[in-house]
Amino acid sequence: MRVGELARRSGTTIRALRYYESVGLVVPRRLGNGYREYDPIAVRLVVQIRELTALGLSVEETRPFVESLAAGADESDVCAAALATYRSAIGGLQERIGHLTAQRDALEARLALVNVTKSPDISAGGVDPADLVGRAMPDAEIFATDGKPVNFRNFGQGRTVLFVYPLTGRPGVDLPDGLLEIPGARGGTEQARWFRDHHGELLGAGAARVYGLSAQSAGYQRELAHRLRLPYPLIPDPRLTLAAALGLPTFTAGGMTLYRRLTLVVAGGRVEHVFHPIPAPSTHANEVLRWLNRSRAGRQPSELPNRG
């Protein structure tokens, strides 16, 4: 076939074909009249080059794959050099992903710091948590750590358990100055673990879903969810959306405005119950579990021990 036909059948340009020819990847035969004639296999070779370069390989890195096809091998029966190219390309991508992830997390941390330090009006303390019962959740949407958008007004059918905590630590990263001196500020990681370990029981007791929320950046939240292998998503709220909408209590430490610890049970877009204060974060999931079980047994929230 002539060059124009090859370009049409392989979905590329004549200019690209000339380049592949110049580097010896697709070599035509010369006819007596000087025209180039390509064998039918040239279509497969060019398609292979295009597919591999779309995956991030350079044109030169496609050579072992093209040579294997030209020698009559099946596309899945590649040579050792081709396998090495795959591994090298994957390793390069993983390294780039690591660098990009670190850059993203650093930018998100700076953004979160700007957002929380620009909210002095919210940091005054918030409303009495007992007054939150019956309040409508805000019609606001935030992307959770599983990449899905969460609308506070429309979590979905059934009860949603939303535990709100100040922050969690990350290995090798110092906590804000003054945090350890604030009663109730510690224990975020242990609380997240406890909700993880009792997640199935909470769902069995009537919770349709569980979320954790803090004012930390999405990067911190994703790291925690991955490190602890959490079965539920976390919601990053560095703009303190819930504090602004509901008056959730907050405090300031190390120049950051953070949420005080409490847990909301939400149903039908409204706050059904509030747990506050939470003196033992690491075992708080048990308290929520007991409330859910007693509610399912027919007792009204007003009949239960008032922890918030």
mmCIF file of C-alpha atoms in Angstrom:
data_model
loop_
_atom_site.group_PDB
_atom_site.id
_atom_site.type_symbol
_atom_site.label_atom_id
_atom_site.label_comp_id
_atom_site.label_asym_id
_atom_site.label_seq_id
_atom_site.Cartn_x
_atom_site.Cartn_y
_atom_site.Cartn_z
ATOM 1 C CA MET A 1 0.000 0.000 0.000
ATOM 2 C CA ARG A 2 1.068 3.597 -0.557
ATOM 3 C CA VAL A 3 1.835 6.065 2.236
ATOM 4 C CA GLY A 4 -1.522 7.837 2.019
ATOM 5 C CA GLU A 5 -3.435 4.571 2.425
ATOM 6 C CA LEU A 6 -1.252 3.553 5.383
ATOM 7 C CA ALA A 7 -1.852 6.908 7.061
ATOM 8 C CA ARG A 8 -5.613 6.537 6.608
ATOM 9 C CA ARG A 9 -5.783 2.933 7.870
ATOM 10 C CA SER A 10 -3.514 3.509 10.866
ATOM 11 C CA GLY A 11 -5.057 6.842 11.882
ATOM 12 C CA THR A 12 -1.858 8.863 11.679
ATOM 13 C CA THR A 13 -0.261 11.448 9.398
ATOM 14 C CA ILE A 14 2.109 11.103 6.468
ATOM 15 C CA ARG A 15 4.573 13.276 8.369
ATOM 16 C CA ALA A 16 4.563 10.826 11.293
ATOM 17 C CA LEU A 17 5.055 7.898 8.915
ATOM 18 C CA ARG A 18 8.060 9.608 7.370
ATOM 19 C CA TYR A 19 9.517 9.993 10.868
ATOM 20 C CA TYR A 20 8.917 6.322 11.742
ATOM 21 C CA GLU A 21 10.618 5.432 8.465
ATOM 22 C CA SER A 22 13.596 7.706 9.192
ATOM 23 C CA VAL A 23 14.288 5.937 12.501
ATOM 24 C CA GLY A 24 13.891 2.505 10.945
ATOM 25 C CA LEU A 25 10.653 1.411 12.665
ATOM 26 C CA VAL A 26 8.494 1.136 9.536
ATOM 27 C CA VAL A 27 10.505 0.406 6.406
ATOM 28 C CA PRO A 28 8.822 0.359 2.982
ATOM 29 C CA ARG A 29 9.987 -1.342 -0.178
ATOM 30 C CA ARG A 30 11.115 0.779 -3.103
ATOM 31 C CA LEU A 31 9.369 0.055 -6.387
ATOM 32 C CA GLY A 32 11.008 0.431 -9.772
ATOM 33 C CA ASN A 33 9.265 3.737 -10.308
ATOM 34 C CA GLY A 34 10.658 5.088 -7.031
ATOM 35 C CA TYR A 35 7.408 4.898 -5.048
ATOM 36 C CA ARG A 36 7.344 3.505 -1.523
ATOM 37 C CA GLU A 37 5.254 0.401 -0.986
ATOM 38 C CA TYR A 38 4.302 -0.724 2.544
ATOM 39 C CA ASP A 39 3.481 -4.292 3.467
ATOM 40 C CA PRO A 40 0.102 -4.952 5.170
ATOM 41 C CA ILE A 41 1.815 -5.561 8.519
ATOM 42 C CA ALA A 42 2.838 -1.898 8.529
ATOM 43 C CA VAL A 43 -0.665 -1.020 9.738
ATOM 44 C CA ARG A 44 -0.192 -3.141 12.890
ATOM 45 C CA LEU A 45 3.276 -1.670 13.435
ATOM 46 C CA VAL A 46 2.066 1.913 13.229
ATOM 47 C CA VAL A 47 -0.950 1.235 15.434
ATOM 48 C CA GLN A 48 1.371 -0.355 17.990
ATOM 49 C CA ILE A 49 3.644 2.687 17.953
ATOM 50 C CA ARG A 50 0.682 5.038 18.440
ATOM 51 C CA GLU A 51 -0.801 2.995 21.297
ATOM 52 C CA LEU A 52 2.499 2.752 23.163
ATOM 53 C CA THR A 53 3.392 6.434 22.767
ATOM 54 C CA ALA A 54 -0.095 7.294 24.048
ATOM 55 C CA LEU A 55 0.821 5.305 27.193
ATOM 56 C CA GLY A 56 3.896 7.471 27.714
ATOM 57 C CA LEU A 57 6.635 5.557 25.898
ATOM 58 C CA SER A 58 8.957 7.416 23.558
ATOM 59 C CA VAL A 59 9.041 6.432 19.900
ATOM 60 C CA GLU A 60 12.439 4.821 20.417
ATOM 61 C CA GLU A 61 11.118 2.782 23.362
ATOM 62 C CA THR A 62 8.565 1.180 21.063
ATOM 63 C CA ARG A 63 11.336 -0.440 19.002
ATOM 64 C CA PRO A 64 11.432 -3.869 20.736
ATOM 65 C CA PHE A 65 7.649 -4.179 20.419
ATOM 66 C CA VAL A 66 7.677 -3.204 16.755
ATOM 67 C CA GLU A 67 10.548 -5.554 15.985
ATOM 68 C CA SER A 68 8.751 -8.428 17.710
ATOM 69 C CA LEU A 69 5.623 -7.836 15.612
ATOM 70 C CA ALA A 70 7.660 -7.499 12.427
ATOM 71 C CA ALA A 71 9.304 -10.856 13.238
ATOM 72 C CA GLY A 72 5.889 -12.498 13.405
ATOM 73 C CA ALA A 73 5.341 -12.572 17.191
ATOM 74 C CA ASP A 74 1.902 -12.068 18.687
ATOM 75 C CA GLU A 75 1.289 -8.766 20.512
ATOM 76 C CA SER A 76 1.085 -10.632 23.831
ATOM 77 C CA ASP A 77 4.263 -12.617 23.077
ATOM 78 C CA VAL A 78 6.798 -9.835 23.492
ATOM 79 C CA CYS A 79 10.535 -10.250 23.883
ATOM 80 C CA ALA A 80 12.597 -9.711 27.025
ATOM 81 C CA ALA A 81 13.645 -6.232 25.864
ATOM 82 C CA ALA A 82 9.990 -5.245 25.511
ATOM 83 C CA LEU A 83 9.209 -6.499 29.015
ATOM 84 C CA ALA A 84 12.134 -4.508 30.373
ATOM 85 C CA THR A 85 10.752 -1.429 28.625
ATOM 86 C CA TYR A 86 7.377 -1.957 30.270
ATOM 87 C CA ARG A 87 8.993 -2.234 33.689
ATOM 88 C CA SER A 88 11.158 0.821 33.127
ATOM 89 C CA ALA A 89 8.180 2.883 31.956
ATOM 90 C CA ILE A 90 6.094 1.806 34.965
ATOM 91 C CA GLY A 91 8.941 2.653 37.321
ATOM 92 C CA GLY A 92 9.288 6.080 35.733
ATOM 93 C CA LEU A 93 5.569 6.708 36.084
ATOM 94 C CA GLN A 94 5.588 5.667 39.735
ATOM 95 C CA GLU A 95 8.447 8.057 40.431
ATOM 96 C CA ARG A 96 6.612 10.900 38.686
ATOM 97 C CA ILE A 97 3.418 10.064 40.595
ATOM 98 C CA GLY A 98 5.358 10.218 43.857
ATOM 99 C CA HIS A 99 6.788 13.645 43.008
ATOM 100 C CA LEU A 100 3.410 14.977 41.844
ATOM 101 C CA THR A 101 1.653 13.610 44.938
ATOM 102 C CA ALA A 102 4.193 15.309 47.198
ATOM 103 C CA GLN A 103 3.743 18.591 45.307
ATOM 104 C CA ARG A 104 -0.053 18.315 45.505
ATOM 105 C CA ASP A 105 -0.001 17.602 49.240
ATOM 106 C CA ALA A 106 2.361 20.511 49.879
ATOM 107 C CA LEU A 107 0.100 22.879 47.943
ATOM 108 C CA GLU A 108 -3.011 21.591 49.703
ATOM 109 C CA ALA A 109 -1.332 22.057 53.084
ATOM 110 C CA ARG A 110 -0.554 25.684 52.210
ATOM 111 C CA LEU A 111 -4.073 26.239 50.920
ATOM 112 C CA ALA A 112 -5.561 24.736 54.071
ATOM 113 C CA LEU A 113 -3.389 26.972 56.250
ATOM 114 C CA VAL A 114 -4.508 30.061 54.329
ATOM 115 C CA ASN A 115 -8.160 29.041 54.517
ATOM 116 C CA VAL A 116 -8.254 28.292 58.228
ATOM 117 C CA THR A 117 -6.247 31.319 59.280
ATOM 118 C CA LYS A 118 -8.590 33.574 57.295
ATOM 119 C CA SER A 119 -11.629 32.497 59.310
ATOM 120 C CA PRO A 120 -11.317 34.434 62.595
ATOM 121 C CA ASP A 121 -15.081 34.892 63.005
ATOM 122 C CA ILE A 122 -15.723 31.137 63.030
ATOM 123 C CA SER A 123 -13.049 30.365 65.606
ATOM 124 C CA ALA A 124 -14.962 32.026 68.426
ATOM 125 C CA GLY A 125 -16.331 28.678 69.610
ATOM 126 C CA GLY A 126 -19.629 27.909 67.889
ATOM 127 C CA VAL A 127 -23.114 27.169 69.214
ATOM 128 C CA ASP A 128 -24.106 24.824 72.005
ATOM 129 C CA PRO A 129 -23.987 21.359 70.371
ATOM 130 C CA ALA A 130 -27.318 20.457 72.011
ATOM 131 C CA ASP A 131 -28.963 23.171 69.915
ATOM 132 C CA LEU A 132 -27.912 21.428 66.703
ATOM 133 C CA VAL A 133 -30.595 18.732 66.962
ATOM 134 C CA GLY A 134 -33.237 19.329 64.312
ATOM 135 C CA ARG A 135 -31.087 21.741 62.321
ATOM 136 C CA ALA A 136 -30.990 21.309 58.543
ATOM 137 C CA MET A 137 -27.640 20.354 57.086
ATOM 138 C CA PRO A 138 -26.194 22.836 54.577
ATOM 139 C CA ASP A 139 -26.672 22.281 50.864
ATOM 140 C CA ALA A 140 -22.917 22.153 50.290
ATOM 141 C CA GLU A 141 -20.743 19.662 48.447
ATOM 142 C CA ILE A 142 -17.176 18.515 49.161
ATOM 143 C CA PHE A 143 -15.163 15.742 47.524
ATOM 144 C CA ALA A 144 -14.287 12.957 49.964
ATOM 145 C CA THR A 145 -11.117 10.878 49.985
ATOM 146 C CA ASP A 146 -12.718 8.254 47.721
ATOM 147 C CA GLY A 147 -13.015 10.896 44.995
ATOM 148 C CA LYS A 148 -16.808 11.104 45.230
ATOM 149 C CA PRO A 149 -18.720 14.317 45.982
ATOM 150 C CA VAL A 150 -20.594 14.433 49.287
ATOM 151 C CA ASN A 151 -23.588 16.746 49.764
ATOM 152 C CA PHE A 152 -24.316 17.345 53.450
ATOM 153 C CA ARG A 153 -28.008 17.955 52.770
ATOM 154 C CA ASN A 154 -28.333 14.774 50.737
ATOM 155 C CA PHE A 155 -26.157 11.999 52.150
ATOM 156 C CA GLY A 156 -28.734 9.456 50.951
ATOM 157 C CA GLN A 157 -31.388 7.255 52.483
ATOM 158 C CA GLY A 158 -31.035 6.162 56.109
ATOM 159 C CA ARG A 159 -28.870 7.421 58.945
ATOM 160 C CA THR A 160 -25.431 8.899 58.388
ATOM 161 C CA VAL A 161 -22.830 8.909 61.161
ATOM 162 C CA LEU A 162 -20.491 11.885 60.737
ATOM 163 C CA PHE A 163 -17.725 12.052 63.328
ATOM 164 C CA VAL A 164 -15.958 15.398 63.439
ATOM 165 C CA TYR A 165 -12.454 15.583 64.910
ATOM 166 C CA PRO A 166 -9.697 18.221 65.206
ATOM 167 C CA LEU A 167 -6.929 16.536 63.237
ATOM 168 C CA THR A 168 -4.762 13.463 62.946
ATOM 169 C CA GLY A 169 -0.995 13.244 62.990
ATOM 170 C CA ARG A 170 1.157 12.092 60.131
ATOM 171 C CA PRO A 171 4.425 10.206 60.630
ATOM 172 C CA GLY A 172 7.324 12.640 60.625
ATOM 173 C CA VAL A 173 5.151 15.771 60.777
ATOM 174 C CA ASP A 174 4.920 17.860 63.950
ATOM 175 C CA LEU A 175 1.512 18.772 65.378
ATOM 176 C CA PRO A 176 0.578 22.458 65.728
ATOM 177 C CA ASP A 177 2.002 24.253 68.766
ATOM 178 C CA GLY A 178 -0.305 24.139 71.751
ATOM 179 C CA LEU A 179 -2.466 21.304 70.459
ATOM 180 C CA LEU A 180 -1.402 18.763 73.059
ATOM 181 C CA GLU A 181 -2.403 21.157 75.868
ATOM 182 C CA ILE A 182 -6.035 21.450 74.672
ATOM 183 C CA PRO A 183 -8.371 18.944 76.375
ATOM 184 C CA GLY A 184 -9.995 16.571 73.892
ATOM 185 C CA ALA A 185 -7.771 17.548 70.973
ATOM 186 C CA ARG A 186 -5.762 14.339 70.928
ATOM 187 C CA GLY A 187 -6.982 10.936 69.788
ATOM 188 C CA GLY A 188 -8.033 11.523 66.184
ATOM 189 C CA THR A 189 -6.068 8.612 64.769
ATOM 190 C CA GLU A 190 -7.287 6.221 67.463
ATOM 191 C CA GLN A 191 -10.864 7.355 66.896
ATOM 192 C CA ALA A 192 -10.560 6.725 63.150
ATOM 193 C CA ARG A 193 -9.206 3.226 63.868
ATOM 194 C CA TRP A 194 -12.078 2.451 66.234
ATOM 195 C CA PHE A 195 -14.673 3.476 63.659
ATOM 196 C CA ARG A 196 -12.770 1.301 61.178
ATOM 197 C CA ASP A 197 -12.784 -1.716 63.458
ATOM 198 C CA HIS A 198 -16.499 -1.348 64.242
ATOM 199 C CA HIS A 199 -17.610 -0.200 60.807
ATOM 200 C CA GLY A 200 -19.483 -3.408 60.006
ATOM 201 C CA GLU A 201 -21.240 -3.360 63.361
ATOM 202 C CA LEU A 202 -22.344 0.247 62.858
ATOM 203 C CA LEU A 203 -23.844 -0.621 59.479
ATOM 204 C CA GLY A 204 -25.528 -3.652 61.017
ATOM 205 C CA ALA A 205 -27.022 -1.466 63.742
ATOM 206 C CA GLY A 206 -28.725 0.800 61.241
ATOM 207 C CA ALA A 207 -26.157 3.303 60.010
ATOM 208 C CA ALA A 208 -26.344 3.570 56.236
ATOM 209 C CA ARG A 209 -22.891 5.131 56.018
ATOM 210 C CA VAL A 210 -20.024 6.570 58.079
ATOM 211 C CA TYR A 211 -17.857 9.612 57.364
ATOM 212 C CA GLY A 212 -15.056 11.343 59.234
ATOM 213 C CA LEU A 213 -14.507 15.088 58.848
ATOM 214 C CA SER A 214 -11.817 17.535 59.905
ATOM 215 C CA ALA A 215 -10.391 20.842 58.778
ATOM 216 C CA GLN A 216 -7.251 19.177 57.459
ATOM 217 C CA SER A 217 -6.365 19.196 53.780
ATOM 218 C CA ALA A 218 -7.365 16.497 51.318
ATOM 219 C CA GLY A 219 -3.747 15.329 51.195
ATOM 220 C CA TYR A 220 -3.661 14.645 54.933
ATOM 221 C CA GLN A 221 -7.022 12.933 54.761
ATOM 222 C CA ARG A 222 -6.019 10.682 51.848
ATOM 223 C CA GLU A 223 -2.774 9.700 53.585
ATOM 224 C CA LEU A 224 -4.652 8.685 56.719
ATOM 225 C CA ALA A 225 -7.342 6.760 54.814
ATOM 226 C CA HIS A 226 -4.644 4.859 52.912
ATOM 227 C CA ARG A 227 -2.380 4.240 55.921
ATOM 228 C CA LEU A 228 -5.190 2.957 58.150
ATOM 229 C CA ARG A 229 -7.069 1.247 55.280
ATOM 230 C CA LEU A 230 -10.287 2.894 56.325
ATOM 231 C CA PRO A 231 -13.488 1.314 54.933
ATOM 232 C CA TYR A 232 -15.250 4.690 55.002
ATOM 233 C CA PRO A 233 -14.355 8.017 53.354
ATOM 234 C CA LEU A 234 -12.991 11.099 55.083
ATOM 235 C CA ILE A 235 -14.189 14.612 54.227
ATOM 236 C CA PRO A 236 -11.624 17.443 54.140
ATOM 237 C CA ASP A 237 -13.199 20.742 55.241
ATOM 238 C CA PRO A 238 -10.341 23.278 55.422
ATOM 239 C CA ARG A 239 -12.813 26.081 54.658
ATOM 240 C CA LEU A 240 -14.827 25.141 57.772
ATOM 241 C CA THR A 241 -18.016 24.819 55.763
ATOM 242 C CA LEU A 242 -19.949 23.083 58.547
ATOM 243 C CA ALA A 243 -18.704 25.531 61.166
ATOM 244 C CA ALA A 244 -19.991 28.436 59.082
ATOM 245 C CA ALA A 245 -23.332 26.783 58.299
ATOM 246 C CA LEU A 246 -24.161 25.107 61.621
ATOM 247 C CA GLY A 247 -21.952 26.875 64.119
ATOM 248 C CA LEU A 248 -19.982 23.757 65.010
ATOM 249 C CA PRO A 249 -17.546 24.511 67.837
ATOM 250 C CA THR A 250 -13.937 25.200 66.897
ATOM 251 C CA PHE A 251 -10.671 26.193 68.528
ATOM 252 C CA THR A 252 -7.340 27.646 67.414
ATOM 253 C CA ALA A 253 -3.929 25.989 67.793
ATOM 254 C CA GLY A 254 -0.662 26.779 66.051
ATOM 255 C CA GLY A 255 -2.365 29.429 63.938
ATOM 256 C CA MET A 256 -4.924 26.902 62.658
ATOM 257 C CA THR A 257 -8.658 26.860 63.323
ATOM 258 C CA LEU A 258 -9.770 23.286 63.982
ATOM 259 C CA TYR A 259 -13.036 21.553 64.806
ATOM 260 C CA ARG A 260 -13.830 20.473 68.330
ATOM 261 C CA ARG A 261 -14.690 16.812 68.572
ATOM 262 C CA LEU A 262 -18.332 15.786 68.191
ATOM 263 C CA THR A 263 -20.387 13.282 66.224
ATOM 264 C CA LEU A 264 -23.586 13.966 64.298
ATOM 265 C CA VAL A 265 -26.231 11.447 63.351
ATOM 266 C CA VAL A 266 -27.969 12.824 60.266
ATOM 267 C CA ALA A 267 -31.229 11.584 58.765
ATOM 268 C CA GLY A 268 -33.434 13.192 56.138
ATOM 269 C CA GLY A 269 -31.033 16.096 55.738
ATOM 270 C CA ARG A 270 -31.304 17.116 59.417
ATOM 271 C CA VAL A 271 -29.305 16.523 62.581
ATOM 272 C CA GLU A 272 -31.041 13.762 64.526
ATOM 273 C CA HIS A 273 -28.595 13.407 67.405
ATOM 274 C CA VAL A 274 -25.340 14.940 68.648
ATOM 275 C CA PHE A 275 -22.649 13.248 70.705
ATOM 276 C CA HIS A 276 -20.756 15.875 72.705
ATOM 277 C CA PRO A 277 -18.555 15.965 74.639
ATOM 278 C CA ILE A 278 -16.566 12.884 73.709
ATOM 279 C CA PRO A 279 -14.229 12.148 76.618
ATOM 280 C CA ALA A 280 -12.838 8.889 75.189
ATOM 281 C CA PRO A 281 -12.294 9.264 71.410
ATOM 282 C CA SER A 282 -10.640 5.863 71.012
ATOM 283 C CA THR A 283 -13.783 4.012 72.137
ATOM 284 C CA HIS A 284 -16.415 6.487 70.987
ATOM 285 C CA ALA A 285 -17.614 4.183 68.194
ATOM 286 C CA ASN A 286 -19.032 1.898 70.883
ATOM 287 C CA GLU A 287 -21.112 4.764 72.228
ATOM 288 C CA VAL A 288 -22.523 5.418 68.755
ATOM 289 C CA LEU A 289 -23.166 1.699 68.316
ATOM 290 C CA ARG A 290 -25.159 1.526 71.547
ATOM 291 C CA TRP A 291 -27.260 4.531 70.519
ATOM 292 C CA LEU A 292 -28.030 2.987 67.128
ATOM 293 C CA ASN A 293 -29.001 -0.347 68.648
ATOM 294 C CA ARG A 294 -31.274 1.250 71.244
ATOM 295 C CA SER A 295 -32.876 3.464 68.582
ATOM 296 C CA ARG A 296 -33.612 0.415 66.452
ATOM 297 C CA ALA A 297 -35.172 -1.263 69.479
ATOM 298 C CA GLY A 298 -37.822 1.456 69.525
ATOM 299 C CA ARG A 299 -36.594 3.950 72.088
ATOM 300 C CA GLN A 300 -36.647 7.579 71.011
ATOM 301 C CA PRO A 301 -33.443 9.631 71.132
ATOM 302 C CA SER A 302 -34.922 11.747 73.934
ATOM 303 C CA GLU A 303 -35.154 8.655 76.112
ATOM 304 C CA LEU A 304 -31.478 7.859 75.783
ATOM 305 C CA PRO A 305 -28.721 9.082 78.087
ATOM 306 C CA ASN A 306 -27.910 12.626 76.964
ATOM 307 C CA ARG A 307 -24.277 12.818 75.923
ATOM 308 C CA GLY A 308 -24.925 15.815 73.684
#
